[in-house]
mmCIF file of C-alpha atoms and ligand atoms in Angstrom:
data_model
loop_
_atom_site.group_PDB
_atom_site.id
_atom_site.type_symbol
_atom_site.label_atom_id
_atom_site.label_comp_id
_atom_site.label_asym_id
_atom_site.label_seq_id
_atom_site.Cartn_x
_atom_site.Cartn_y
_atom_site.Cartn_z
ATOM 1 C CA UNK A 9 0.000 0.000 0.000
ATOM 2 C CA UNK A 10 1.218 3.505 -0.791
ATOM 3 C CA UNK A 11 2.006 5.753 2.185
ATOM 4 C CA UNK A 12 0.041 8.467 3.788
ATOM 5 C CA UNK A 13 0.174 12.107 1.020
ATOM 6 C CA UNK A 14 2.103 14.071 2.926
ATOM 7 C CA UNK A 15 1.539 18.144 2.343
ATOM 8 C CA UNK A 16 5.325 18.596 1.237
ATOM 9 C CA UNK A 17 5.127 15.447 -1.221
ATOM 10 C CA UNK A 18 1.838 16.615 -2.978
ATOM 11 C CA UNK A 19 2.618 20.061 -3.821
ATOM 12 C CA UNK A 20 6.300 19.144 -4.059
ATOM 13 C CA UNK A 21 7.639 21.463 -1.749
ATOM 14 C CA UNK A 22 11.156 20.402 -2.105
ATOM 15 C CA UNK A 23 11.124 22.123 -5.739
ATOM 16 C CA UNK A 24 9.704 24.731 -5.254
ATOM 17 C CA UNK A 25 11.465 25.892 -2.410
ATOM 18 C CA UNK A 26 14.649 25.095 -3.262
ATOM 19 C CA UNK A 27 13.946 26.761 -7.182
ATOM 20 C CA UNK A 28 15.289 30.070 -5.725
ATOM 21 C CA UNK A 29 19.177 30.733 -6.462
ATOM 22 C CA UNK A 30 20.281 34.579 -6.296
ATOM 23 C CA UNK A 31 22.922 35.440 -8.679
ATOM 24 C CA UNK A 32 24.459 37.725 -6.282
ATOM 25 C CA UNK A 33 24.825 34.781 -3.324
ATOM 26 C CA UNK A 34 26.647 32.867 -6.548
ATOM 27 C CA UNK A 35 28.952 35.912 -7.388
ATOM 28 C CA UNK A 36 29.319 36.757 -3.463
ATOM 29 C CA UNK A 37 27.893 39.888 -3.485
ATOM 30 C CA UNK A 38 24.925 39.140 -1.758
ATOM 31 C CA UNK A 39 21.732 41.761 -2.673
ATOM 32 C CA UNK A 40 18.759 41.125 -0.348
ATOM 33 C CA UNK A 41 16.249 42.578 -2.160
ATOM 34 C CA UNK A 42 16.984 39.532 -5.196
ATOM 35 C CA UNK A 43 15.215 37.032 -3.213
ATOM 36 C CA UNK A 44 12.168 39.034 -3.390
ATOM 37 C CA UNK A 45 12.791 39.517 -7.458
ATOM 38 C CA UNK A 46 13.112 35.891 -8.204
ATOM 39 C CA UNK A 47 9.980 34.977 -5.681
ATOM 40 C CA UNK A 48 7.545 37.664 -7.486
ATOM 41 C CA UNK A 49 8.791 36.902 -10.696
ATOM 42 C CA UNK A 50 7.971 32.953 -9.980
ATOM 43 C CA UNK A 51 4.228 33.439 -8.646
ATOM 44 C CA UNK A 52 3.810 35.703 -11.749
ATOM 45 C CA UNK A 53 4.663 32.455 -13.902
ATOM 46 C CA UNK A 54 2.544 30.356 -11.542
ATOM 47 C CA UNK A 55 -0.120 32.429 -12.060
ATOM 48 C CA UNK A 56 -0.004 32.536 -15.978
ATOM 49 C CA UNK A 57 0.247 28.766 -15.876
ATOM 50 C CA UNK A 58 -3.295 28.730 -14.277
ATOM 51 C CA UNK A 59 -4.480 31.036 -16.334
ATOM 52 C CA UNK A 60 -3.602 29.071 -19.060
ATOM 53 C CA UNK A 61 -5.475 26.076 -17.557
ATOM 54 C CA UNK A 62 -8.177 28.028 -17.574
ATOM 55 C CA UNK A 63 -8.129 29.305 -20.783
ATOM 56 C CA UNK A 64 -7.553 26.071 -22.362
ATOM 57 C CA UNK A 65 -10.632 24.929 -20.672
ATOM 58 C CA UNK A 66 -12.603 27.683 -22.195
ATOM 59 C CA UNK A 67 -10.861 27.547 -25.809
ATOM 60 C CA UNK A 68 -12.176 23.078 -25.931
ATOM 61 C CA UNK A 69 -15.592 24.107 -24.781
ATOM 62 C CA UNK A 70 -16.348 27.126 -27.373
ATOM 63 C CA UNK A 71 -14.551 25.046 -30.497
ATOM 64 C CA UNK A 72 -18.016 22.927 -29.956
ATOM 65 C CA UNK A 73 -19.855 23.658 -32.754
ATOM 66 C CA UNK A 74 -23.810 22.618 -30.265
ATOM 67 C CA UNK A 75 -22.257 24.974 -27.683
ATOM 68 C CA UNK A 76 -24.990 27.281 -27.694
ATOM 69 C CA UNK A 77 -26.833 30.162 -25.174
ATOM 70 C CA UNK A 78 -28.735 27.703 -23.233
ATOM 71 C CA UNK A 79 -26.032 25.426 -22.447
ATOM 72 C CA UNK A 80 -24.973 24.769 -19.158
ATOM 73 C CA UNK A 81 -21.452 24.533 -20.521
ATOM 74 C CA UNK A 82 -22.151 28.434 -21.043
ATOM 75 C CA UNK A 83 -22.183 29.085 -17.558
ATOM 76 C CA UNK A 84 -18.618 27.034 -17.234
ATOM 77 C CA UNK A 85 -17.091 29.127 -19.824
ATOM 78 C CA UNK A 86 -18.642 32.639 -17.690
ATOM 79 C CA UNK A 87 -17.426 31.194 -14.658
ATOM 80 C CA UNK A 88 -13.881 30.469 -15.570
ATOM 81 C CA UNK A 89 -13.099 33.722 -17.399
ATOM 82 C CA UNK A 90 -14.186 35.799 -14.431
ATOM 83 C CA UNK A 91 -11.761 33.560 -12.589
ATOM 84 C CA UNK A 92 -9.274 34.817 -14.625
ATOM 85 C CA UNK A 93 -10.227 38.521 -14.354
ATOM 86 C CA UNK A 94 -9.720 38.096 -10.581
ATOM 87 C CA UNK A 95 -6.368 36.377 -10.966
ATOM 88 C CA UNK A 96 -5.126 39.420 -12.822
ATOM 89 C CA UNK A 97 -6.423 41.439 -11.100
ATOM 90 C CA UNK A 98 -4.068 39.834 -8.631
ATOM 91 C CA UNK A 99 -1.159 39.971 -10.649
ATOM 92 C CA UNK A 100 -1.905 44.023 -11.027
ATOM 93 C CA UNK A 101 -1.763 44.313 -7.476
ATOM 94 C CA UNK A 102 1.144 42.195 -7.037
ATOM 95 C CA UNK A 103 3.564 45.312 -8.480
ATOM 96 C CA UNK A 104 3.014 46.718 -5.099
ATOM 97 C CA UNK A 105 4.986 44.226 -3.644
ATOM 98 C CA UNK A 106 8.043 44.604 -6.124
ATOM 99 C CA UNK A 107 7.508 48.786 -5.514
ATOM 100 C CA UNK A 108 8.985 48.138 -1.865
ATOM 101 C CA UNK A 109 12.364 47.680 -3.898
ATOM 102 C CA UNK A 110 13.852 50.898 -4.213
ATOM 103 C CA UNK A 111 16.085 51.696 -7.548
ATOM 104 C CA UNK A 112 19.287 51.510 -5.726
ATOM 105 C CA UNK A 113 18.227 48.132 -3.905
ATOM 106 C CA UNK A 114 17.859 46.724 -8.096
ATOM 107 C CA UNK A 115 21.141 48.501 -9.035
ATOM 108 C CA UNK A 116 22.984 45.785 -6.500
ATOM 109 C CA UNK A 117 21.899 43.181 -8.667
ATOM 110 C CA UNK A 118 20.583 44.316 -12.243
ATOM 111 C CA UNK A 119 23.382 44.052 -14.042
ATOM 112 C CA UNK A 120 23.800 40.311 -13.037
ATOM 113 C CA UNK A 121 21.107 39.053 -14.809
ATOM 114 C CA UNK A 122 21.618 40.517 -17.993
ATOM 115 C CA UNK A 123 20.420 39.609 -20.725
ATOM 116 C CA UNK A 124 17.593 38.114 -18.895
ATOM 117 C CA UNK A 125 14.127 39.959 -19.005
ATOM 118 C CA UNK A 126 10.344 39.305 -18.302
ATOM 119 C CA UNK A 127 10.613 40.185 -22.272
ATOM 120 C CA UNK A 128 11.422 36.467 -22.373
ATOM 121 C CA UNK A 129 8.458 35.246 -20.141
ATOM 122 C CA UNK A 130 6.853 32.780 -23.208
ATOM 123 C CA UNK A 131 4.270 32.116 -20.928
ATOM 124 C CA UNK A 132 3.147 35.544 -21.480
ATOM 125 C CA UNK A 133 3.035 36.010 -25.309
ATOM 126 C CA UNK A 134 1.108 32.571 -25.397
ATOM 127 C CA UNK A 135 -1.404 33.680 -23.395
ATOM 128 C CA UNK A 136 -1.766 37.226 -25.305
ATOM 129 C CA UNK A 137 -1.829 35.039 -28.543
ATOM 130 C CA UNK A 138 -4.389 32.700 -27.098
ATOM 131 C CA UNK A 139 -6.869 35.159 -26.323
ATOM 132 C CA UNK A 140 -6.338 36.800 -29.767
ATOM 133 C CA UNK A 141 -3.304 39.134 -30.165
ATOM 134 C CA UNK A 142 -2.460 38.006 -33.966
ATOM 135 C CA UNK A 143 1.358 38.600 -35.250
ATOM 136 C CA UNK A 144 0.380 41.239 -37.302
ATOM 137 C CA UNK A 145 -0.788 43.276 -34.657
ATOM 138 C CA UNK A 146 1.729 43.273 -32.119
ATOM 139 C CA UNK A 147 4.245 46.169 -31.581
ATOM 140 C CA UNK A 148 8.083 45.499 -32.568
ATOM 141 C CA UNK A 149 6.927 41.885 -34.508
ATOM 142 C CA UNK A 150 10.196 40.682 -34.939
ATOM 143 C CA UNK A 151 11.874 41.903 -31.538
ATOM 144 C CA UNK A 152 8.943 40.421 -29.695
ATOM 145 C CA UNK A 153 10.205 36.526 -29.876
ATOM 146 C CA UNK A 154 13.918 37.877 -30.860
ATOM 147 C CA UNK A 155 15.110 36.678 -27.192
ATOM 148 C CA UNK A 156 13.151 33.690 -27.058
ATOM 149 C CA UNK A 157 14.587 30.059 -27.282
ATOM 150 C CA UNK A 158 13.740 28.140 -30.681
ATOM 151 C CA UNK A 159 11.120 25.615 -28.625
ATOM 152 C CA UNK A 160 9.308 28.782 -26.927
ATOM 153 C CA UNK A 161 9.334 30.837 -30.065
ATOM 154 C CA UNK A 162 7.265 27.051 -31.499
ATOM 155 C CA UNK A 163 4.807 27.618 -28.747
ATOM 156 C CA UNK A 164 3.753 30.916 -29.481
ATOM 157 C CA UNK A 165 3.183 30.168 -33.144
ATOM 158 C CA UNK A 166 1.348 26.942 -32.782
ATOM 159 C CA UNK A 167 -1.085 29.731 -30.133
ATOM 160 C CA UNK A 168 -1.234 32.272 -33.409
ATOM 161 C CA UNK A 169 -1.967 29.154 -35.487
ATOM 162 C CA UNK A 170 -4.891 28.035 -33.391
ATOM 163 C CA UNK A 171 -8.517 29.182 -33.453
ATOM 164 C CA UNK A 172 -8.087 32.094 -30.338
ATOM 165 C CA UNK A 173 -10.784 32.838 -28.178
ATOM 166 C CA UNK A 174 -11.454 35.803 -29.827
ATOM 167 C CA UNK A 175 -12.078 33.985 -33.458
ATOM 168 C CA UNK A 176 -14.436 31.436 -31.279
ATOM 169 C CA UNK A 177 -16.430 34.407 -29.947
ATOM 170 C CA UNK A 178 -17.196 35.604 -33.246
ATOM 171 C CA UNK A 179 -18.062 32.580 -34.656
ATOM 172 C CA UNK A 180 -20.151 32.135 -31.454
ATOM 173 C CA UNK A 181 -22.047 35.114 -31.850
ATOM 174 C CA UNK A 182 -21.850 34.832 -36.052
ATOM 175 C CA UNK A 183 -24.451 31.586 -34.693
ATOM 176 C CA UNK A 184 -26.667 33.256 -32.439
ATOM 177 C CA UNK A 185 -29.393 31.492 -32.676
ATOM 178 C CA UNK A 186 -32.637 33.790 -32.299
ATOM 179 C CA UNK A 187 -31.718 37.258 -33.815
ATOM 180 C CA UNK A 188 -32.248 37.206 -37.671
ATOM 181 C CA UNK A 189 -35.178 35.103 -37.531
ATOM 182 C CA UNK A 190 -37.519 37.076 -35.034
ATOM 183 C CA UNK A 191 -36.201 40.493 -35.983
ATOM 184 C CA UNK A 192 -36.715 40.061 -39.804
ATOM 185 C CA UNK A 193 -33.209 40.447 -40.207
ATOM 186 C CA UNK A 194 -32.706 39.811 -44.093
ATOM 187 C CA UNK A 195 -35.164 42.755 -45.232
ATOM 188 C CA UNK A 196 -33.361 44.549 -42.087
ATOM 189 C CA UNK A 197 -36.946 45.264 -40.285
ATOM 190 C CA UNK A 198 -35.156 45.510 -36.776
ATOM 191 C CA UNK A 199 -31.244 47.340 -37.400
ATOM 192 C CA UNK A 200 -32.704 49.807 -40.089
ATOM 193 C CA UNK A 201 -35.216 51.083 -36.897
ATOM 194 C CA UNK A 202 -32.312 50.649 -34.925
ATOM 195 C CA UNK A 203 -29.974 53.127 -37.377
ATOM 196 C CA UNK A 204 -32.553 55.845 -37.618
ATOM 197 C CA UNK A 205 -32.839 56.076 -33.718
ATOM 198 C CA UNK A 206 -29.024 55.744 -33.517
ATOM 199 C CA UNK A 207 -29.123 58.838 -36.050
ATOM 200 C CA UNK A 208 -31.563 60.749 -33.732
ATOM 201 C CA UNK A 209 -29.165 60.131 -30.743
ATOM 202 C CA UNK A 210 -26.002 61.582 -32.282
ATOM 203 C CA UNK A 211 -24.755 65.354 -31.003
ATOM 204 C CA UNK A 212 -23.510 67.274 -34.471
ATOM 205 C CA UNK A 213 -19.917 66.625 -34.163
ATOM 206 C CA UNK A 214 -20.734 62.676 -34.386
ATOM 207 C CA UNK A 215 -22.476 62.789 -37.465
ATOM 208 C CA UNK A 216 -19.551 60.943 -38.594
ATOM 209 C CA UNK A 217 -20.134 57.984 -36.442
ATOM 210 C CA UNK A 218 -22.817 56.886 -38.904
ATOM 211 C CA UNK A 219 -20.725 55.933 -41.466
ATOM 212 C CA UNK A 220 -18.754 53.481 -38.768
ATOM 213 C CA UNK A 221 -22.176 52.361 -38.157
ATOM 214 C CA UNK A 222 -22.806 50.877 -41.365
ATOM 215 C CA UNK A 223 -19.276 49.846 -41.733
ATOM 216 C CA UNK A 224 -19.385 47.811 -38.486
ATOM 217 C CA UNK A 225 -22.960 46.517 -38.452
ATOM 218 C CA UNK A 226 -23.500 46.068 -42.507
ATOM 219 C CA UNK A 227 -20.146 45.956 -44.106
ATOM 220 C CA UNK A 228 -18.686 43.341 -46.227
ATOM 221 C CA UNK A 229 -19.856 40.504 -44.963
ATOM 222 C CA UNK A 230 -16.686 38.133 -44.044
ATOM 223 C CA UNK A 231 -13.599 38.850 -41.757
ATOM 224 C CA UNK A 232 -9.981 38.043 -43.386
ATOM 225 C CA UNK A 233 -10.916 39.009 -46.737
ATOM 226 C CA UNK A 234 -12.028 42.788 -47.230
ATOM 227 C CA UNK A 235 -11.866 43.955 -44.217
ATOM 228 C CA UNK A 236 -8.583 42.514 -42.862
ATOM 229 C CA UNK A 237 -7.951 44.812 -39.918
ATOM 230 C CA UNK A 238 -11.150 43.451 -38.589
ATOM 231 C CA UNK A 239 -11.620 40.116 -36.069
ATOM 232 C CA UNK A 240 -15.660 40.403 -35.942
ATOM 233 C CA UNK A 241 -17.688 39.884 -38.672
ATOM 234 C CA UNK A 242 -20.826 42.517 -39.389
ATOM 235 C CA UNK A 243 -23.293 39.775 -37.856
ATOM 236 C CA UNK A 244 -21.316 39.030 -34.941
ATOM 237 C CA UNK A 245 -21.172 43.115 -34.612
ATOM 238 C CA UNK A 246 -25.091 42.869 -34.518
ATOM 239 C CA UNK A 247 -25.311 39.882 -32.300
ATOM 240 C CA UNK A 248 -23.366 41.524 -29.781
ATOM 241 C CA UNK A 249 -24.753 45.011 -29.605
ATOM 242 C CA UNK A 250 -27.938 42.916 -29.213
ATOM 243 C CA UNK A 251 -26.759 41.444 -26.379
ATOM 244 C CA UNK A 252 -26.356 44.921 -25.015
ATOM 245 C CA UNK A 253 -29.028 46.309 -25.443
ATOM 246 C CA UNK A 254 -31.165 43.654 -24.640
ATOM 247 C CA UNK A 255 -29.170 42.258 -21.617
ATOM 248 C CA UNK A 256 -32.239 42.179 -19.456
ATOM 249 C CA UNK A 257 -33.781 39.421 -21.009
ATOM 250 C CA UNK A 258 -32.617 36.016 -18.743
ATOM 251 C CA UNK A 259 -31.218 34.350 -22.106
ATOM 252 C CA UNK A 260 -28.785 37.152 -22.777
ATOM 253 C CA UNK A 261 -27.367 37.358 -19.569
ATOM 254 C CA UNK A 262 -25.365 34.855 -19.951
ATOM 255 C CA UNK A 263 -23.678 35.949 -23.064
ATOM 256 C CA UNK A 264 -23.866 39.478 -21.704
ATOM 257 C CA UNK A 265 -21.369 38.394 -18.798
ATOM 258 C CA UNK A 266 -19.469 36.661 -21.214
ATOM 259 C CA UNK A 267 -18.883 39.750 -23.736
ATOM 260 C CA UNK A 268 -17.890 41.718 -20.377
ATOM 261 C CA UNK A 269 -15.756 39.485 -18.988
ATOM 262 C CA UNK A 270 -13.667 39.722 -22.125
ATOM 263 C CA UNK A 271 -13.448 43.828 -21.933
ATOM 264 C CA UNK A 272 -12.093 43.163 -17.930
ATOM 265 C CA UNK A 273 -9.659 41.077 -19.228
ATOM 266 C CA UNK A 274 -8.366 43.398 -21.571
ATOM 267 C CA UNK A 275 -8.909 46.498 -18.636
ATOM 268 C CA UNK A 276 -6.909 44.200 -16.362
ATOM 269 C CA UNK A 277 -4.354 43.496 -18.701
ATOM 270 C CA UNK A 278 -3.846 46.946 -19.891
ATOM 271 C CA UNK A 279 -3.677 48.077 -15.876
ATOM 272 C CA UNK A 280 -1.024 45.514 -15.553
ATOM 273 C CA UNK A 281 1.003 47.048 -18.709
ATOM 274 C CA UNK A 282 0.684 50.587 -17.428
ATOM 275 C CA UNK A 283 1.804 49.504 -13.987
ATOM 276 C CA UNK A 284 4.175 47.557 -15.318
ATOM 277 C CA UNK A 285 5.646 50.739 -17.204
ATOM 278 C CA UNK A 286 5.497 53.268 -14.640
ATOM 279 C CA UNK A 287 7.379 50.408 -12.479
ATOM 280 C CA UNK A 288 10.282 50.423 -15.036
ATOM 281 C CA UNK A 289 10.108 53.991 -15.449
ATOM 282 C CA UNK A 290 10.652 54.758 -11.731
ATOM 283 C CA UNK A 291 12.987 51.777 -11.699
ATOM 284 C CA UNK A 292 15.752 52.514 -14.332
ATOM 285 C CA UNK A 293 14.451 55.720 -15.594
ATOM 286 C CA UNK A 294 15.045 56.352 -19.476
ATOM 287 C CA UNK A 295 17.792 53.742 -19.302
ATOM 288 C CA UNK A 296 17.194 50.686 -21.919
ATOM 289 C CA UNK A 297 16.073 47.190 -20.473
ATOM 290 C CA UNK A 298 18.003 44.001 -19.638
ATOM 291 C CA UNK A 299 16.105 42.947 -22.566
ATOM 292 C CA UNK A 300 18.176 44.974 -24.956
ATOM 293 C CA UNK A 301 14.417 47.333 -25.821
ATOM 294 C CA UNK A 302 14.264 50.901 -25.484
ATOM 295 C CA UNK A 303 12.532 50.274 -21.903
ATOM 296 C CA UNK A 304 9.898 52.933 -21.005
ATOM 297 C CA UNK A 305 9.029 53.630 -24.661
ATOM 298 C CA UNK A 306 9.042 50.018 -26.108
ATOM 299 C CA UNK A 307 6.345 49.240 -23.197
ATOM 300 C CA UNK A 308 4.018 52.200 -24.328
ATOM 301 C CA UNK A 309 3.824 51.286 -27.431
ATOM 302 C CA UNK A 310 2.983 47.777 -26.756
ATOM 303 C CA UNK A 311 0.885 48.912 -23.678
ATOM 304 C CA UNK A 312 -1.358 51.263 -26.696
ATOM 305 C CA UNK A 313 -1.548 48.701 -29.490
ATOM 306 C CA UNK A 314 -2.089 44.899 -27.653
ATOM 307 C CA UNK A 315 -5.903 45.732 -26.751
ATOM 308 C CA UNK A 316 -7.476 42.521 -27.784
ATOM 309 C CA UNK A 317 -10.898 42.769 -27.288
ATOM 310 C CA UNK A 318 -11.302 46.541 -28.580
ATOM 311 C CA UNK A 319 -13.548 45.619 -31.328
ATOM 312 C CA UNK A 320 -16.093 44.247 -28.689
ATOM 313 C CA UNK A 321 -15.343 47.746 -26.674
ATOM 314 C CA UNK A 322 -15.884 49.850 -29.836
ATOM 315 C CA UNK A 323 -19.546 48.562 -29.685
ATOM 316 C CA UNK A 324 -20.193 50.415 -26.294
ATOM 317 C CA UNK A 325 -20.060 53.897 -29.033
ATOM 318 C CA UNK A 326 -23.804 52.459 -31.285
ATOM 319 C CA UNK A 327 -25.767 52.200 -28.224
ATOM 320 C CA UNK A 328 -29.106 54.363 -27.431
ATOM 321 C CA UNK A 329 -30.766 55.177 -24.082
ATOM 322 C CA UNK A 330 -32.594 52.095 -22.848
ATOM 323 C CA UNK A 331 -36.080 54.103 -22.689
ATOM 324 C CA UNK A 332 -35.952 54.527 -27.038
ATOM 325 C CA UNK A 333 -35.222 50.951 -27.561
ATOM 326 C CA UNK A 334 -37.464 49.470 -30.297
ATOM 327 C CA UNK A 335 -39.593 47.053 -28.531
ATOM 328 C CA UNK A 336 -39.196 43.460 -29.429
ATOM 329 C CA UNK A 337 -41.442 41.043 -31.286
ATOM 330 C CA UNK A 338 -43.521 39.303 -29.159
ATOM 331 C CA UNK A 339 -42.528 35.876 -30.354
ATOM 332 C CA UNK A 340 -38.878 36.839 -29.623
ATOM 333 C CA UNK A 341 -39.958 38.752 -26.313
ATOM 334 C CA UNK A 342 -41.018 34.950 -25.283
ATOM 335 C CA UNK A 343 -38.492 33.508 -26.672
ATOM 336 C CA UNK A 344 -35.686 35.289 -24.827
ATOM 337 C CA UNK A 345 -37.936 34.756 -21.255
ATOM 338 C CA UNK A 346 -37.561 31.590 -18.823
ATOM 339 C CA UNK A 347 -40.115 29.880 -20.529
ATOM 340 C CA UNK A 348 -40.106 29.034 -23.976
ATOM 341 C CA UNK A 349 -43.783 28.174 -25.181
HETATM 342 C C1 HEM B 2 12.300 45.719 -11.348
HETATM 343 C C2 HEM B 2 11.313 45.155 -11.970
HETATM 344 C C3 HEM B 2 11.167 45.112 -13.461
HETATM 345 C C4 HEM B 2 11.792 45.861 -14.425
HETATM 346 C C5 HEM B 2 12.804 46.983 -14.243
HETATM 347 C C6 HEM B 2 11.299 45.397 -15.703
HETATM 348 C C7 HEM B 2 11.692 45.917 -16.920
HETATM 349 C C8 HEM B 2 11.205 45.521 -18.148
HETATM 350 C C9 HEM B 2 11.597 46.083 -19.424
HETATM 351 C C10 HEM B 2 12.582 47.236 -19.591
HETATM 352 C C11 HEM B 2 10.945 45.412 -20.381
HETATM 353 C C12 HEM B 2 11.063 45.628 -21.898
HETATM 354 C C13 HEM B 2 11.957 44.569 -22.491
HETATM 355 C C14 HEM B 2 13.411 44.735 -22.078
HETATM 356 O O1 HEM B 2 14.124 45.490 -22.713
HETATM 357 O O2 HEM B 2 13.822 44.087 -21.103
HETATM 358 C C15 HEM B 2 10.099 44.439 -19.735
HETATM 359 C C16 HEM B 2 9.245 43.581 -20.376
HETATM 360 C C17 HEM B 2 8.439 42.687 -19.739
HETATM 361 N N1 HEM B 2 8.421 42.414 -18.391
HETATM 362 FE FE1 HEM B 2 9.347 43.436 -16.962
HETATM 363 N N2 HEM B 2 10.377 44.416 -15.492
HETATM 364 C C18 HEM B 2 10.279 44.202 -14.150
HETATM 365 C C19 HEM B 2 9.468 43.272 -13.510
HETATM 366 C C20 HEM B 2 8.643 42.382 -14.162
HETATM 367 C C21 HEM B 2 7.836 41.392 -13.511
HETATM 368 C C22 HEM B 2 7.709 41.142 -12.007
HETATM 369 C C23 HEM B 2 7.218 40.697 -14.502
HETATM 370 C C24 HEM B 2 6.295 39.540 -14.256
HETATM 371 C C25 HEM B 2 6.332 38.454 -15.001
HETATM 372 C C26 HEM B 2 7.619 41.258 -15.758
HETATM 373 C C27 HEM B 2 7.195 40.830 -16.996
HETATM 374 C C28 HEM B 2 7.504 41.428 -18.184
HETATM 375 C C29 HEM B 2 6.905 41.049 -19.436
HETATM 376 C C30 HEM B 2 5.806 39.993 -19.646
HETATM 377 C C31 HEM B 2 7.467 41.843 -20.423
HETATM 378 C C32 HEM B 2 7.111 41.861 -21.905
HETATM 379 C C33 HEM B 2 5.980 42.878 -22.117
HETATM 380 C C34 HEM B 2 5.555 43.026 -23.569
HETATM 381 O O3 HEM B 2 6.286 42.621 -24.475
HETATM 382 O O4 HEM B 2 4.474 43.615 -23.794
HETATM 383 N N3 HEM B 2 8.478 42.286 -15.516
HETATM 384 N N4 HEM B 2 10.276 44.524 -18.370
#
């Protein structure tokens, strides 16, 4: 019979706690704030590995084509991103600790770990490529894997290769179920009511935004082909502003919570990446990182470009005041209740 688990044995204690080797005990110059470097940088890659567990959960459940807004395996997918908001929000908050090093504490050590940087955290760039971020839109595209190792550099390209969980939320919403056939969609009964009240809510100096309104909402019809710069497809653009609007309605609750989930983990990333900057900035100043970037800058301009979700946030601009909603067909009214007669 096997022995009794023992606590150290099951979360293999003896690793972890002996994974911690300051270069500045090896070189005999000991720095006491490196312990602390090495032990935040560790729970930072802890904490993307479970977010990656929990995004791979999410990414098999949504490449089911019968996944649809009544399924319970909905709910799992809800569940599981907000986990992963709160987890980053944990990781934003977690640059507090690090801010109790002063610059002079990181100057006793810094130059030992050169070239090493978080720039080289893999775990990182797989998750941003999971969740969406394609090649062609990051900032610095060849720099970005430049100091990674051949086999990490593999992983991130088999995550751009893959369907993302953005790509699965459009086709997700591309299959919403009820919208085109209770709101007339194909003579465009519902969204050409919708556009005139949109009109009627616009101030003079957005009479521009009208034009983005067809563009979003009736544009070419597929992603990828004309209109390349785009992730969401005009009738996923519709099903989610109707999620919006109509979020009231028990069956779009769930995919409301979904759709905002998504813009908190973009929020929470971006409030990571702005910490994150303002760290370095206080931390080594205009001076260029162990990384080899330009420091400060290179961070901005990643910080500005890698929103992933912003096409879902760009929506928030077509909505109208809930009060001048067209009202819905009564068949769909029912339809979007608890009980479906
Ligand atoms: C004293 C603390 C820190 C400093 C001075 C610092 C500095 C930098 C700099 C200058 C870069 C740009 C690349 C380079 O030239 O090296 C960078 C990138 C990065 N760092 Fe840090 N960092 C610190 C702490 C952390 C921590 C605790 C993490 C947690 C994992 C982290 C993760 C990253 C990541 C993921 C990138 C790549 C960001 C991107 O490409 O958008 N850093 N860091």
């Amino acid at each position: 019979m096997a022995g009794e688990m023992h606590y150290n044995d099951y979360l293999q204690l003896d690793k972890i706690l002996n994974a911690q080797t300051p270069e500045s005990i090896q070189q005999n110059l000991p720095a006491h704030d490196e312990m602390l470097f090495i032990i935040i940088h560790q729970t930072y890659e802890l904490w993307f590995k479970q977010l990656h567990h929990e995004i791979d959960s999410i990414l098999h459940i949504m490449k089911k084509p019968a996944m649809n807004d009544n399924s319970p395996e909905l709910q799992t997918v809800v569940h599981r991103l907000n986990r992963m908001v709160i987890v980053l929000r944990v990781l934003v908050h977690q640059i507090d600790i690090l801010e109790t090093m002063t610059p002079m504490d990181f100057l006793d050590f810094r130059d030992m770990l050169r070239p090493a940087s978080g720039f080289q955290s893999w775990q990182f760039k797989e998750l941003e490529a999971k969740l969406g971020l394609k090649y062609e839109s990051r900032y610095g595209q060849e720099y970005y894997i430049s100091k990674l190792r051949a086999e990490q550099i593999e992983i991130i390209k088999k995550a751009e290769s893959e369907r993302s969980l953005l790509e699965l939320v459009n086709a997700w919403l591309e299959r919403m179920p009820l919208a085109p056939v209770y709101l007339g969609e194909e003579n465009g009964n519902f969204w050409n009511g919708y556009r005139d009240r949109y009109q009627d809510s616009l101030a003079e100096v957005e009479r521009d935004n009208l034009s983005s309104f067809d563009e979003i909402f009736f544009g070419d019809n597929e992603t990828g082909t004309t209109r390349p710069h785009r992730s969401l497809s005009p009738g996923a653009c519709r099903a989610a502003l109707f999620i919006m609007l109509y979020r009231g309605y028990p069956l779009l609750q769930l995919p409301f919570q979904l759709l905002n989930a998504l813009l908190e983990i973009d929020e929470q990333l971006s409030s990571w990446r702005y910490r994150h900057m303002n760290m370095v900035h206080r931390m080594i100043g205009t001076r260029i990182g162990t990384g080899g970037s330009s420091g400060k800058d290179y961070l901005k301009a990643a910080a500005d470009r890698h929103y992933i979700f912003k096409e879902i946030a760009q929506l928030n601009s077509f909505l109208i005041e809930r009060r001048k909603l067209p009202v819905l067909p009564s068949e769909l009214e029912k339809r979007l209740g608890f009980v479906a007669s």
